[in-house]
Structure formats: C-alpha cells, structure tokens
Coordinates of C-alpha atoms in Angstrom, one line a residue:
M1 CA 16.9 10.5 -2.4
L2 CA 17.3 11.0 1.3
S3 CA 21.4 11.4 1.6
S4 CA 21.1 15.1 -0.5
S5 CA 18.7 15.4 1.8
R6 CA 18.7 18.1 4.7
Q7 CA 16.8 17.8 7.9
A8 CA 14.8 20.8 8.8
E9 CA 11.6 22.1 11.3
L10 CA 9.1 23.8 9.1
N11 CA 5.8 25.4 9.7
P12 CA 2.8 23.1 8.5
A13 CA 1.3 26.1 6.6
S14 CA 4.4 26.7 4.7
I15 CA 3.8 23.3 2.8
K16 CA 1.5 22.4 0.1
P17 CA 0.1 18.5 -0.9
N18 CA 1.7 17.3 -3.9
P19 CA -0.5 17.7 -7.1
N20 CA 0.6 14.3 -8.0
N21 CA 0.6 12.0 -5.0
P22 CA -1.5 8.9 -6.4
R23 CA -3.1 8.6 -3.0
R24 CA -5.6 11.1 -3.3
Y25 CA -8.4 10.6 -1.0
F26 CA -8.4 9.8 2.8
N27 CA -10.3 7.8 5.5
E28 CA -11.6 10.2 7.6
E29 CA -12.0 7.9 10.2
R30 CA -8.1 6.9 9.7
L31 CA -6.8 10.1 10.1
D32 CA -8.7 10.7 13.4
L33 CA -7.0 7.7 14.8
L34 CA -3.9 9.2 13.4
R35 CA -4.2 12.9 15.3
T36 CA -4.6 10.8 18.3
S37 CA -1.5 8.9 17.9
I38 CA 0.2 12.9 16.8
Q39 CA -1.5 14.2 20.5
E40 CA 0.0 11.8 22.4
V41 CA 3.2 11.1 21.0
G42 CA 3.7 14.1 18.0
I43 CA 5.2 13.2 14.7
L44 CA 7.7 10.4 15.1
V45 CA 8.6 9.9 11.1
P46 CA 9.4 13.2 9.0
L47 CA 7.6 14.6 6.5
I48 CA 9.3 14.3 2.9
V49 CA 9.0 17.8 1.0
Y50 CA 10.9 19.9 -1.4
E51 CA 11.2 23.6 -2.1
D52 CA 9.0 25.2 -4.7
P53 CA 11.3 26.6 -6.6
E54 CA 8.6 28.8 -8.6
N55 CA 7.4 30.0 -4.8
P56 CA 10.7 30.0 -2.2
G57 CA 9.8 29.7 1.6
T58 CA 7.1 27.6 0.4
F59 CA 7.3 23.6 0.3
V60 CA 5.7 20.6 -1.6
L61 CA 5.4 16.8 -0.3
M62 CA 6.8 14.1 -1.6
D63 CA 5.7 11.6 1.4
G64 CA 3.1 12.4 4.2
E65 CA 0.1 13.7 3.7
R66 CA -2.1 12.6 6.2
R67 CA 0.7 13.8 8.9
W68 CA 0.5 17.0 7.2
R69 CA -3.1 17.4 7.0
C70 CA -3.2 16.3 10.8
S71 CA -0.8 19.2 12.1
I72 CA -2.6 21.4 10.3
D73 CA -6.2 20.1 12.0
L74 CA -4.0 20.4 15.4
G75 CA -2.5 23.5 14.9
L76 CA 1.3 22.5 15.5
R77 CA 3.6 25.4 14.6
A78 CA 5.9 22.7 13.2
V79 CA 6.9 19.4 11.6
P80 CA 9.9 17.6 11.5
T81 CA 10.8 17.3 7.7
N82 CA 13.4 15.9 5.6
V83 CA 14.1 18.4 2.0
I84 CA 14.7 17.1 -0.7
P85 CA 16.3 18.6 -3.8
V86 CA 13.4 19.2 -6.7
P87 CA 12.9 16.8 -9.0
D88 CA 11.4 17.3 -12.5
P89 CA 7.6 16.4 -13.3
L90 CA 8.3 12.6 -14.3
E91 CA 11.0 12.0 -11.7
N92 CA 8.3 13.8 -9.3
L93 CA 5.6 11.1 -10.6
L94 CA 7.8 7.8 -10.2
R95 CA 8.9 9.1 -6.7
M96 CA 5.7 8.9 -5.6
F97 CA 4.8 5.7 -6.6
N98 CA 7.9 4.2 -5.3
I99 CA 8.1 6.1 -2.0
H100 CA 4.1 4.7 -1.7
N101 CA 4.7 1.3 -3.0
V102 CA 4.5 -0.3 -0.6
R103 CA 0.7 0.9 0.9
E104 CA -1.7 -1.5 0.6
D105 CA -4.7 0.9 0.8
W106 CA -4.1 3.1 -2.1
P107 CA -7.6 3.2 -4.1
L108 CA -6.9 1.5 -7.4
I109 CA -8.5 4.7 -9.2
S110 CA -5.5 6.9 -7.5
V111 CA -3.1 4.5 -9.2
A112 CA -5.0 4.9 -12.1
L113 CA -5.4 8.3 -12.6
S114 CA -1.4 9.2 -11.3
L115 CA -0.3 6.3 -14.1
R116 CA -2.2 8.4 -16.7
E117 CA -0.3 10.8 -16.0
V118 CA 3.3 9.5 -16.0
M119 CA 1.5 7.4 -19.5
Q120 CA 0.9 11.3 -20.9
I121 CA 4.7 12.9 -19.4
S122 CA 6.2 9.6 -20.7
G123 CA 4.7 8.8 -23.5
E124 CA 5.3 5.5 -22.5
R125 CA 2.2 2.8 -23.0
G126 CA 3.9 -0.5 -22.5
E127 CA 2.5 -2.4 -19.5
K128 CA 5.7 -4.1 -18.5
R129 CA 7.5 -1.1 -18.8
L130 CA 4.9 1.3 -16.7
S131 CA 5.6 -1.8 -14.1
E132 CA 8.9 -1.2 -14.2
M133 CA 8.8 2.2 -14.3
T134 CA 6.1 3.3 -11.1
G135 CA 7.1 -0.1 -9.4
V136 CA 3.3 -1.5 -9.1
T137 CA 2.7 -4.5 -10.0
R138 CA 1.6 -5.7 -14.0
S139 CA -1.6 -6.9 -12.7
T140 CA -2.2 -3.1 -11.1
V141 CA -1.3 -1.7 -14.0
R142 CA -3.7 -3.3 -16.0
R143 CA -6.9 -3.1 -13.9
A144 CA -5.7 0.1 -13.8
R145 CA -5.8 0.8 -17.3
R146 CA -9.3 -0.9 -17.5
L147 CA -10.4 1.7 -15.1
L148 CA -9.1 4.6 -17.3
S149 CA -11.0 3.3 -20.3
L150 CA -14.2 4.1 -18.6
P151 CA -16.4 6.8 -19.8
E152 CA -15.2 10.1 -17.8
E153 CA -18.8 10.6 -16.1
E154 CA -18.5 6.6 -14.5
I155 CA -14.7 7.6 -13.2
E156 CA -16.1 10.9 -11.6
L157 CA -18.6 8.8 -9.6
I158 CA -16.0 6.3 -8.5
L159 CA -13.8 9.9 -7.3
D160 CA -16.5 11.0 -5.4
E161 CA -16.9 8.2 -3.2
A162 CA -13.3 7.4 -3.1
H163 CA -13.4 8.8 0.8
L164 CA -15.7 6.7 1.9
D165 CA -15.1 3.3 3.7
R166 CA -15.2 0.2 1.2
N167 CA -19.1 -0.7 2.6
D168 CA -20.4 2.7 1.8
Q169 CA -19.3 2.9 -1.7
V170 CA -21.9 2.1 -4.8
H171 CA -19.2 2.8 -7.3
R172 CA -16.2 1.0 -6.5
E173 CA -13.7 -0.4 -8.8
D174 CA -14.6 -4.1 -8.6
L175 CA -17.4 -3.4 -9.6
Y176 CA -16.7 -1.2 -12.4
L177 CA -14.0 -4.0 -13.7
E178 CA -16.5 -6.7 -13.7
I179 CA -18.8 -4.4 -15.6
E180 CA -16.2 -3.8 -18.4
A181 CA -15.2 -7.3 -18.5
A182 CA -18.6 -8.1 -19.4
E183 CA -19.4 -5.3 -22.0
S184 CA -16.2 -6.7 -23.3
V185 CA -17.3 -9.9 -23.4
L186 CA -20.4 -9.4 -25.0
R187 CA -19.3 -6.5 -27.7
S188 CA -16.8 -9.5 -28.7
A189 CA -19.3 -12.5 -28.9
V190 CA -22.6 -11.1 -29.7
P191 CA -22.2 -8.5 -32.7
S192 CA -25.7 -7.9 -32.7
F193 CA -25.3 -6.6 -29.5
A194 CA -22.9 -4.5 -30.1
A195 CA -24.2 -2.7 -32.9
K196 CA -27.8 -1.7 -31.0
H197 CA -25.5 -0.8 -27.9
T198 CA -22.5 2.1 -27.5
R199 CA -20.2 1.0 -25.0
A200 CA -21.2 4.0 -22.7
E201 CA -24.9 2.8 -22.7
V202 CA -23.9 0.0 -21.5
I203 CA -21.5 0.8 -18.8
R204 CA -24.1 3.3 -17.5
A205 CA -27.1 0.6 -17.7
F206 CA -25.3 -2.2 -15.5
A207 CA -23.9 0.4 -12.9
R208 CA -27.1 1.6 -12.9
K209 CA -28.3 -2.0 -11.2
A210 CA -25.9 -1.5 -8.3
E211 CA -27.1 1.6 -7.8
E212 CA -31.0 0.3 -7.6
K213 CA -29.8 -2.8 -5.6
T214 CA -30.8 -4.8 -8.3
L215 CA -27.8 -7.1 -8.3
R216 CA -27.2 -9.8 -5.9
A217 CA -23.3 -9.6 -6.0
V218 CA -21.3 -7.3 -8.4
T219 CA -19.9 -11.1 -9.7
D220 CA -22.9 -11.4 -10.8
F221 CA -21.8 -9.5 -14.4
R222 CA -19.3 -12.8 -14.7
L223 CA -22.3 -14.9 -15.9
L224 CA -22.8 -12.8 -19.1
G225 CA -19.4 -14.3 -20.0
R226 CA -21.2 -18.0 -19.3
L227 CA -24.0 -17.3 -21.5
T228 CA -21.7 -15.8 -24.5
K229 CA -19.9 -19.7 -24.3
A230 CA -23.2 -21.0 -23.8
L231 CA -24.4 -19.8 -27.7
E232 CA -21.3 -21.7 -29.1
N233 CA -22.5 -24.6 -30.5
N234 CA -25.8 -25.4 -28.8
P235 CA -29.6 -25.5 -29.1
V236 CA -29.9 -22.1 -26.9
D237 CA -32.2 -19.7 -29.1
A238 CA -29.8 -16.8 -30.2
D239 CA -33.3 -14.4 -30.8
L240 CA -34.0 -15.3 -27.0
V241 CA -30.7 -14.3 -26.0
D242 CA -30.4 -10.8 -28.2
Y243 CA -33.9 -10.1 -27.1
A244 CA -32.6 -10.6 -23.0
L245 CA -29.6 -9.1 -23.7
D246 CA -31.7 -5.8 -24.8
E247 CA -33.8 -6.1 -21.5
L248 CA -30.7 -6.1 -19.4
V249 CA -29.9 -3.0 -21.0
T250 CA -33.0 -1.3 -21.0
D251 CA -34.7 -2.4 -17.8
V252 CA -32.8 -1.4 -14.4
R253 CA -34.7 -4.7 -12.8
V254 CA -33.6 -7.1 -14.8
T255 CA -30.4 -8.4 -13.4
P256 CA -27.8 -10.9 -15.3
Q257 CA -28.4 -14.0 -13.0
E258 CA -32.0 -14.1 -14.5
V259 CA -30.9 -13.9 -18.0
F260 CA -28.5 -16.5 -17.6
E261 CA -30.7 -18.7 -15.5
N262 CA -33.7 -17.9 -17.8
F263 CA -32.0 -18.4 -20.9
A264 CA -28.6 -19.9 -20.9
A265 CA -27.9 -22.4 -18.1
E266 CA -29.0 -25.0 -19.4
G267 CA -26.9 -24.1 -22.7
Y268 CA -24.1 -23.8 -20.4
R269 CA -24.2 -26.9 -18.8
Q270 CA -24.5 -28.6 -21.8
Q271 CA -21.1 -26.7 -23.3
T272 CA -19.4 -28.1 -20.0
L273 CA -20.5 -31.9 -20.2
I274 CA -19.1 -31.5 -23.8
K275 CA -15.4 -30.5 -22.2
K276 CA -15.6 -33.0 -20.0
A277 CA -17.0 -35.8 -22.1
E278 CA -13.7 -34.7 -24.4
V279 CA -11.2 -35.5 -21.8
L280 CA -13.1 -39.0 -20.6
A281 CA -12.7 -39.4 -24.0
D282 CA -8.7 -39.3 -23.9
D283 CA -8.6 -40.9 -20.9
L284 CA -10.9 -43.7 -22.4
T285 CA -8.4 -43.8 -25.2
S286 CA -5.5 -44.1 -23.0
L287 CA -7.1 -47.4 -21.0
R288 CA -7.9 -49.0 -24.2
D289 CA -4.2 -48.7 -25.4
E290 CA -3.3 -50.5 -21.8
G291 CA -5.7 -53.1 -22.0
V292 CA -6.2 -53.2 -18.4
V293 CA -9.3 -52.4 -16.4
S294 CA -9.9 -53.2 -13.0
A295 CA -13.6 -54.3 -12.2
A296 CA -14.3 -51.9 -10.2
L297 CA -14.1 -49.2 -13.5
S298 CA -16.0 -51.9 -16.0
E299 CA -18.7 -51.7 -13.8
R300 CA -18.6 -47.9 -13.9
L301 CA -18.3 -47.6 -17.4
L302 CA -21.2 -50.2 -18.2
T303 CA -23.5 -47.8 -16.1
L304 CA -22.4 -44.9 -18.0
R305 CA -23.2 -46.5 -21.0
Q306 CA -26.3 -47.9 -20.2
L307 CA -27.0 -43.8 -18.9
I308 CA -25.6 -42.4 -22.3
D309 CA -27.8 -45.1 -24.4
Q310 CA -30.6 -43.6 -22.5
I311 CA -29.7 -40.2 -23.0
L312 CA -29.5 -40.8 -26.7
E313 CA -32.7 -42.6 -27.2
V314 CA -34.8 -39.5 -25.6
A315 CA -32.6 -37.5 -27.7
R316 CA -33.3 -39.1 -31.1

C-alpha cells in the first residue's frame, strides 16, 4: 500500500476521519496521554490518508485517527502523512481492518459494525471467508456476528458506552454474549418458554438485571444452560422450572443463580453423576477383562458397592 504513496505535511484541518474505521470509539484518558506525548516529541509515525475524490484538497484517514484528533486539539498546523491512492469502498473497509488488525484495544462492537458493512458490500456471509478478508480470527467473526444478531436497541446501548473504561460500562459486549447464548439455549431446549417470550423480550429482561445490579456476575447466565441439562431424564419438575423461567423474565429481582439453585441444582448434579458413572462403568469393564485388581482398589470398590447399595435401598 505504501509503495505507491507520497509523503506530505498536511494541515490536520484538511483531513477528515474515515467513516469505515472499525476503531470508532476512543478512550479520553488514553487520548490525554497521547496529547502529552505529542506535545513533548511530536508525531513520530506519519498518518496514512488518501485524497477525497469528491473534494480535492481534502483527505480521508486510513490510519492515525488518535494522532489526528490530538493534533486538532493541540492546534498543530501540519502533521506528517503518507498519501496513498484512492481505494474503492470494499478495499477501503478491508484495508482498515488489515491496518488495525494487530491492535488489541478495539471494542468488539466496532469490529461488528464494520464487519456488517463488509458483508453488505461484498455479499459474503461465510465465517471462514470473512476471516480471510478482514484478517480477524474466525472466533472474533463469530462473536461479532452474535452481537449483530441483537435487537438494534441493545446495540445502541452498547455503542453509547463504548468510549467508557470497561469498569464503567454496564452494557458490555461480554454481558450481551452471555445473554445471547443463554437465550438461544433456553429457546432451543424449552419450547414452552420460547412460545411465551420473544427473543427481544428475553434479551431486554436479562439486560435489565445488569442495569439494576441484581446479577452476581455476567457468567451467571451460563447456569441456565446447566438448567436445561438438568431437565434431561431426571426428576426435576418441568412445570416448576417453566414457572421459574417466567419469573426470571418478568421479575428483574429474580436471578439465574436463584432459579438454578432452587429448581435444578440437584438435577444437574445427578446428570453429572450419570456421566461419571458411565465413564466408571467403561473403566470397570476394561478392568474386568484384564482380570488383575490390586488390594487397594479392591477395598475401594467394596466400599463403593456398599455405598451404591445404600443409595439404591433409599431410592426404593
């Protein structure tokens, strides 16, 4: 890209931000640090720009928006730049991705919005191909697309806080990724729940729990996945769980932790024991075929058999 560029000192007032920059939000504290650095040593790395074909003499940023913002704030009359040829819209987007790909401080929502533009312009929807085009990992593409599946109202809430420090954000990307996963699991595993509540309704209800600070942690929503596992072939009362899930949506004070512990914790524990028992049975079958058992293992197996007999006697 830079092989066909030319260097130039440009007035920052003649430069405008790139609307396709995936890095859309800037932390003010970090900008203050950069401003101080520029005051002391100047701009050491040139900005990358191209001339706006519709407005000669005006340039569009490809890289260096933080440096450009600071130069405006500091009233600099000129900044060092590399001027590159004008890209087409898709090339512009993909270049922006690849220029910024090595940087770790992008909010995921920024990547998601730019990825949506790539999909709209290119028509590409495949996860692997989008990863190749943009240079971001497939897991990042997957997570970004999950954010894009949220209702627009929720996306706007994420955007409104994207410039804040992580600890000051309520509507964080990780919160919504946990909510989206929990909602999808419930909708798939509990048809009665899906029939009563729309996806947007559930996502809004779960987000309110973070807004009202009733959640212990955003990862509590994973307990709802465990709850659905507890419904499989066990004595959990499905009607009670159905009632509890309704309360989870309609009452902001009800938490995933409470629903799981009150209605499904024992069932989930038994499901876990079933899987462990299956593994143990496979191991014991192999041991039987080998025909060699140590004295220590024999003692433990006898104790285990006695315990199993007691449990089964109580169960009868």
